XYZ file of C-alpha atoms in Angstrom:
369
model
C 91.130 -6.993 -63.566
C 89.459 -4.290 -65.511
C 85.507 -3.586 -65.828
C 83.580 -5.112 -68.668
C 79.881 -4.926 -69.962
C 78.437 -8.104 -70.880
C 79.850 -9.015 -74.416
C 76.257 -9.479 -76.190
C 74.768 -6.399 -75.057
C 74.992 -4.021 -77.757
C 73.918 -6.698 -80.247
C 71.069 -7.600 -77.965
C 70.037 -3.924 -77.703
C 70.343 -3.507 -81.752
C 68.008 -6.579 -82.127
C 65.413 -5.585 -79.693
C 65.380 -2.039 -81.479
C 64.881 -3.895 -84.786
C 62.059 -6.332 -83.516
C 60.305 -3.234 -81.776
C 60.600 -1.097 -84.941
C 58.904 -3.804 -87.123
C 56.180 -4.028 -84.156
C 55.715 -0.356 -84.209
C 55.143 -0.213 -88.234
C 52.587 -3.110 -87.690
C 50.747 -1.139 -85.223
C 50.692 1.894 -87.164
C 49.323 0.239 -90.121
C 46.839 -1.755 -88.254
C 45.422 0.905 -86.111
C 46.398 4.368 -87.712
C 45.565 3.084 -91.193
C 41.919 2.465 -90.302
C 40.989 5.698 -91.679
C 41.726 4.239 -95.151
C 39.952 1.045 -94.746
C 42.441 -1.168 -93.187
C 41.508 -3.622 -90.785
C 41.514 -2.574 -86.983
C 40.298 -4.074 -83.585
C 36.639 -2.556 -83.743
C 36.623 -3.176 -80.022
C 39.664 -0.850 -79.471
C 38.227 1.785 -81.896
C 34.879 2.033 -80.602
C 35.993 2.118 -77.086
C 38.304 5.025 -77.790
C 35.753 6.783 -79.927
C 33.080 6.325 -77.149
C 34.981 8.309 -74.930
C 35.750 10.886 -77.695
C 39.399 10.283 -77.747
C 39.851 8.464 -80.997
C 41.894 11.500 -82.528
C 44.179 11.559 -79.275
C 44.469 7.766 -79.557
C 45.429 7.956 -83.130
C 47.967 10.705 -82.559
C 49.603 8.793 -79.765
C 49.944 5.743 -82.263
C 51.672 7.907 -84.549
C 53.852 9.213 -82.153
C 54.651 5.708 -80.963
C 56.274 5.160 -84.477
C 58.775 7.813 -84.223
C 60.126 7.571 -80.769
C 62.963 5.472 -79.455
C 63.210 2.567 -77.344
C 63.419 3.895 -73.858
C 60.030 5.386 -74.450
C 58.304 2.511 -76.118
C 56.560 1.603 -72.845
C 56.061 2.500 -69.146
C 59.032 1.012 -66.999
C 57.513 -1.591 -64.819
C 58.163 -0.267 -61.334
C 59.367 -3.938 -60.279
C 62.405 -3.236 -62.467
C 63.185 -0.058 -60.612
C 63.027 -1.749 -57.243
C 65.514 -4.510 -58.514
C 67.705 -1.930 -59.856
C 67.660 -0.004 -56.624
C 68.531 -2.960 -54.714
C 71.292 -3.949 -57.161
C 72.635 -0.098 -57.091
C 73.118 -0.302 -53.253
C 74.422 -3.954 -53.055
C 76.602 -3.723 -56.092
C 75.896 -7.580 -56.292
C 73.295 -9.609 -58.157
C 73.245 -12.474 -55.802
C 72.760 -10.065 -52.761
C 70.260 -8.141 -54.394
C 68.180 -11.407 -55.476
C 68.330 -12.421 -51.684
C 67.177 -9.130 -50.417
C 64.305 -9.153 -52.993
C 63.363 -12.896 -52.337
C 63.837 -13.443 -55.842
C 66.048 -16.191 -57.601
C 69.232 -14.930 -59.085
C 68.262 -15.969 -62.647
C 64.837 -13.787 -62.321
C 66.882 -10.957 -60.946
C 69.417 -10.961 -63.786
C 66.320 -11.211 -66.333
C 64.953 -8.073 -64.718
C 68.097 -6.277 -65.040
C 68.383 -7.388 -68.551
C 64.690 -6.074 -69.451
C 65.690 -2.627 -67.631
C 69.017 -2.637 -69.872
C 67.153 -2.948 -72.719
C 64.520 -0.230 -72.086
C 66.907 2.129 -71.352
C 69.575 1.389 -74.003
C 72.404 1.305 -71.360
C 74.311 -1.333 -69.795
C 73.779 0.236 -66.246
C 76.338 -1.907 -64.266
C 79.634 -3.223 -65.429
C 81.244 -6.023 -63.769
C 84.518 -5.786 -61.930
C 86.699 -7.558 -59.426
C 84.878 -5.663 -56.623
C 81.385 -5.817 -57.852
C 78.954 -4.355 -60.058
C 80.109 -0.824 -60.999
C 77.437 1.611 -61.917
C 77.650 3.651 -65.310
C 77.174 7.283 -65.274
C 73.656 6.602 -66.359
C 73.058 4.394 -63.612
C 74.322 7.014 -60.920
C 71.862 9.647 -62.402
C 69.038 7.459 -62.182
C 69.776 6.026 -58.860
C 68.949 9.473 -56.964
C 65.512 9.837 -58.472
C 64.624 6.017 -58.451
C 65.471 6.235 -54.513
C 63.465 9.469 -54.103
C 60.580 8.122 -56.231
C 60.374 4.898 -54.187
C 60.559 6.668 -50.872
C 57.557 8.992 -51.952
C 55.470 5.824 -53.228
C 56.477 3.785 -49.876
C 55.178 6.745 -47.653
C 52.197 7.335 -49.805
C 51.328 3.710 -49.288
C 52.011 3.924 -45.616
C 50.243 7.368 -45.263
C 47.225 5.974 -43.414
C 49.555 4.965 -40.665
C 49.920 8.315 -38.164
C 52.772 8.241 -36.155
C 52.345 9.697 -32.402
C 55.473 9.653 -30.563
C 53.594 9.557 -27.320
C 51.574 6.242 -28.363
C 54.654 4.638 -30.538
C 55.968 1.596 -29.324
C 58.532 1.363 -32.489
C 61.976 0.323 -32.158
C 64.736 3.047 -33.353
C 67.749 1.518 -34.495
C 71.171 3.692 -34.790
C 74.534 3.022 -35.684
C 76.955 4.591 -33.032
C 80.251 3.596 -31.847
C 81.129 2.837 -28.469
C 82.690 6.193 -28.216
C 79.573 7.643 -30.017
C 77.112 5.785 -27.341
C 78.962 7.934 -24.611
C 78.658 10.862 -26.327
C 75.379 11.045 -27.463
C 73.084 8.335 -25.833
C 72.471 9.759 -22.141
C 71.163 13.010 -23.475
C 69.220 11.280 -26.382
C 67.572 8.880 -24.081
C 66.650 11.371 -21.710
C 64.857 13.270 -24.732
C 63.163 10.024 -26.048
C 61.601 8.927 -22.505
C 60.289 12.491 -22.232
C 58.785 12.464 -26.047
C 58.027 9.082 -26.639
C 58.130 6.795 -23.754
C 56.970 3.725 -25.544
C 60.028 3.871 -28.411
C 62.724 1.688 -27.860
C 66.373 2.408 -28.936
C 68.575 -0.136 -30.228
C 72.366 1.079 -30.880
C 74.908 -1.129 -32.334
C 78.316 -0.719 -34.544
C 78.351 -1.428 -38.163
C 81.476 -1.377 -40.460
C 81.790 1.734 -42.497
C 81.496 -0.355 -45.647
C 78.205 -1.733 -44.397
C 76.178 1.324 -43.230
C 74.760 2.427 -46.530
C 73.204 -0.858 -47.251
C 71.964 -1.007 -43.356
C 70.362 2.169 -43.957
C 68.612 1.689 -47.144
C 67.392 -1.794 -46.069
C 66.116 -0.285 -42.800
C 68.045 -2.342 -40.472
C 68.931 0.862 -39.112
C 67.134 4.293 -39.239
C 70.230 6.620 -38.256
C 73.796 6.732 -38.432
C 75.836 9.204 -36.221
C 79.280 9.862 -36.290
C 82.385 10.909 -38.142
C 81.535 8.883 -41.551
C 83.929 9.968 -44.289
C 83.111 6.766 -46.459
C 79.525 7.211 -46.301
C 78.968 9.061 -49.504
C 75.556 8.113 -50.793
C 73.515 8.975 -47.772
C 71.469 12.052 -46.969
C 72.944 13.911 -43.800
C 73.370 16.949 -41.774
C 76.295 18.287 -39.900
C 75.904 18.030 -36.174
C 79.057 19.422 -34.565
C 82.895 20.001 -35.234
C 85.242 18.302 -32.938
C 89.076 17.746 -32.954
C 91.483 15.216 -31.513
C 93.527 15.900 -28.542
C 95.956 13.512 -26.581
C 94.843 12.301 -23.351
C 97.616 11.657 -20.463
C 97.359 11.223 -16.612
C 98.130 14.513 -14.563
C 101.757 14.456 -13.881
C 102.812 12.579 -16.803
C 106.680 13.069 -17.279
C 106.144 14.123 -21.066
C 104.517 17.317 -19.745
C 107.235 18.423 -17.569
C 109.288 20.460 -20.255
C 106.115 21.468 -22.241
C 106.113 25.154 -22.866
C 102.512 25.013 -24.111
C 99.627 22.867 -23.448
C 100.268 20.931 -26.817
C 102.329 17.910 -27.966
C 103.977 17.888 -31.351
C 104.068 14.753 -33.274
C 107.849 14.618 -33.057
C 107.471 14.782 -29.167
C 104.745 11.797 -29.239
C 107.424 9.633 -31.232
C 109.276 9.323 -27.631
C 105.917 8.157 -25.819
C 104.180 5.114 -25.504
C 100.629 5.044 -26.736
C 97.214 2.955 -26.189
C 95.002 2.792 -29.336
C 91.338 1.590 -29.874
C 90.745 -1.250 -32.271
C 87.153 -0.075 -33.343
C 88.345 3.633 -33.898
C 89.770 3.304 -37.554
C 90.422 6.839 -38.028
C 92.983 7.374 -34.999
C 94.523 4.143 -35.916
C 95.196 5.748 -39.565
C 96.311 8.833 -38.193
C 98.996 7.107 -35.978
C 99.919 5.172 -38.831
C 100.139 8.150 -41.287
C 102.482 9.975 -38.534
C 104.829 6.763 -38.152
C 103.456 6.446 -34.699
C 102.372 2.798 -34.832
C 105.728 1.537 -33.378
C 104.652 3.570 -30.255
C 101.406 1.617 -29.568
C 102.035 -0.596 -26.463
C 98.443 -1.654 -26.071
C 95.240 -1.960 -28.123
C 92.043 -2.038 -26.498
C 88.502 -2.877 -28.059
C 86.657 0.045 -26.602
C 87.391 3.694 -25.633
C 85.488 3.111 -22.341
C 88.683 1.334 -20.978
C 90.920 4.402 -21.428
C 90.313 6.202 -18.366
C 91.366 3.606 -15.870
C 94.318 2.757 -18.141
C 95.620 6.325 -18.590
C 95.053 7.054 -15.158
C 97.284 4.479 -13.727
C 100.080 4.024 -16.514
C 102.061 6.458 -18.653
C 100.158 5.353 -21.826
C 98.754 8.435 -23.936
C 95.797 8.195 -25.942
C 94.727 10.043 -29.093
C 90.582 10.567 -29.049
C 88.177 13.124 -29.733
C 88.004 16.329 -27.303
C 84.049 15.919 -26.648
C 84.492 12.460 -25.188
C 87.963 13.146 -23.229
C 86.729 16.253 -21.603
C 84.108 14.253 -19.841
C 86.311 11.960 -18.263
C 86.247 12.017 -14.386
C 87.897 13.118 -12.242
C 89.017 15.857 -14.426
C 91.878 16.742 -12.283
C 93.471 13.382 -12.723
C 93.845 13.935 -16.527
C 95.429 16.247 -19.019
C 94.283 17.217 -22.631
C 97.055 18.283 -24.925
C 96.571 19.738 -28.364
C 98.385 18.331 -31.215
C 99.960 19.329 -34.540
C 98.132 16.178 -36.715
C 97.530 17.530 -40.211
C 93.817 15.985 -40.052
C 92.961 17.131 -36.629
C 89.468 18.511 -37.127
C 86.544 16.332 -38.041
C 82.843 16.644 -38.703
C 80.095 14.714 -36.864
C 76.932 14.263 -38.753
C 73.624 12.553 -38.714
C 73.044 10.344 -41.790
C 69.712 8.649 -43.067
C 68.809 6.894 -46.297
C 67.171 8.745 -49.067
C 65.091 5.568 -49.351
C 63.280 6.133 -46.216
C 63.456 9.998 -46.387
C 59.603 10.110 -45.682
C 59.396 7.527 -42.881
C 57.792 9.398 -40.226
C 59.842 7.554 -37.382
C 63.046 8.739 -39.199
C 61.938 12.201 -39.827
C 60.898 12.280 -36.016
C 63.969 10.723 -34.589
C 66.172 12.791 -36.999
C 64.666 15.966 -35.682
C 65.187 15.052 -32.073
C 69.008 14.488 -32.793
C 69.244 17.702 -34.640
C 67.636 19.901 -32.009
C 69.617 18.094 -29.083
C 73.194 18.210 -30.896
C 73.393 20.571 -33.695
C 75.721 23.367 -33.169
C 75.075 26.913 -34.264
């Protein structure tokens, strides 16, 4: 099914422009024509004149008669908030729910903004509301503007890490928790002992919305699908194969590496929650070699130590498995072997003091040179 713009939209814009054109004409005659004796609101004129701004007022009214629809009136801030949520959720019903509005009211607000900007902004598709190029351009400025406004409204609240009792919510997979939480919690306990940390795992398709809605403050990991958030690189890592020491597959190896061809003769264990490694195994036609699928990486050390199963996993985590002498780590020739771990946050909350502070803590701890 293709995309579509509501069929009545172009006609609606045309009608609206026509009505406003007539309205501008009446305004120009009714007010600017006062200099030739035509009737005008005396209170409005006297009010403008009393401040010495009648000439400016008159010029502005003349200018109003020449400009196009998008500049007719200031845009209602509420319309921009509606636009922001629809842009993030790609769904009018979900946007209405998040805004605490009815669906008809949300649709009406979107229609008003469409008319104001003379652009459909979103096209209905089978997968939701797809933004137009104009909406994509507008979104980044709206998000930054709303973030600054929210920060300004909250500027009286001073964030003191030593006194704060806030909850810091972070997206991390189980492997990310093992890699980052020990050092992060030690640092937070020292610098902000009252802050509570809640780590949870979100589906990649939901992370951007969770960041924008404030359900989580940061997301840390290899998140290639997360394109709309602000982010900064933390470290570079690579995938290796984890084996038990003395694994039969290592007997004839001439170097400390495994080829994909060699792995086609081995039995593997995979982790259901780590979609990237599953995709890599699928791309290499190794799905048939998976003999066990677990729900968490944390089960792998005991499984690998006591079986001939091998696991594909990030080096930064695998090298911390103890006791080290019981494991072997082998490089592979997978095409997409390298990956970047980043910290992500929402532009919508760019100026949140908690987000800014916690982001700095993460970067100071984990960002590699």
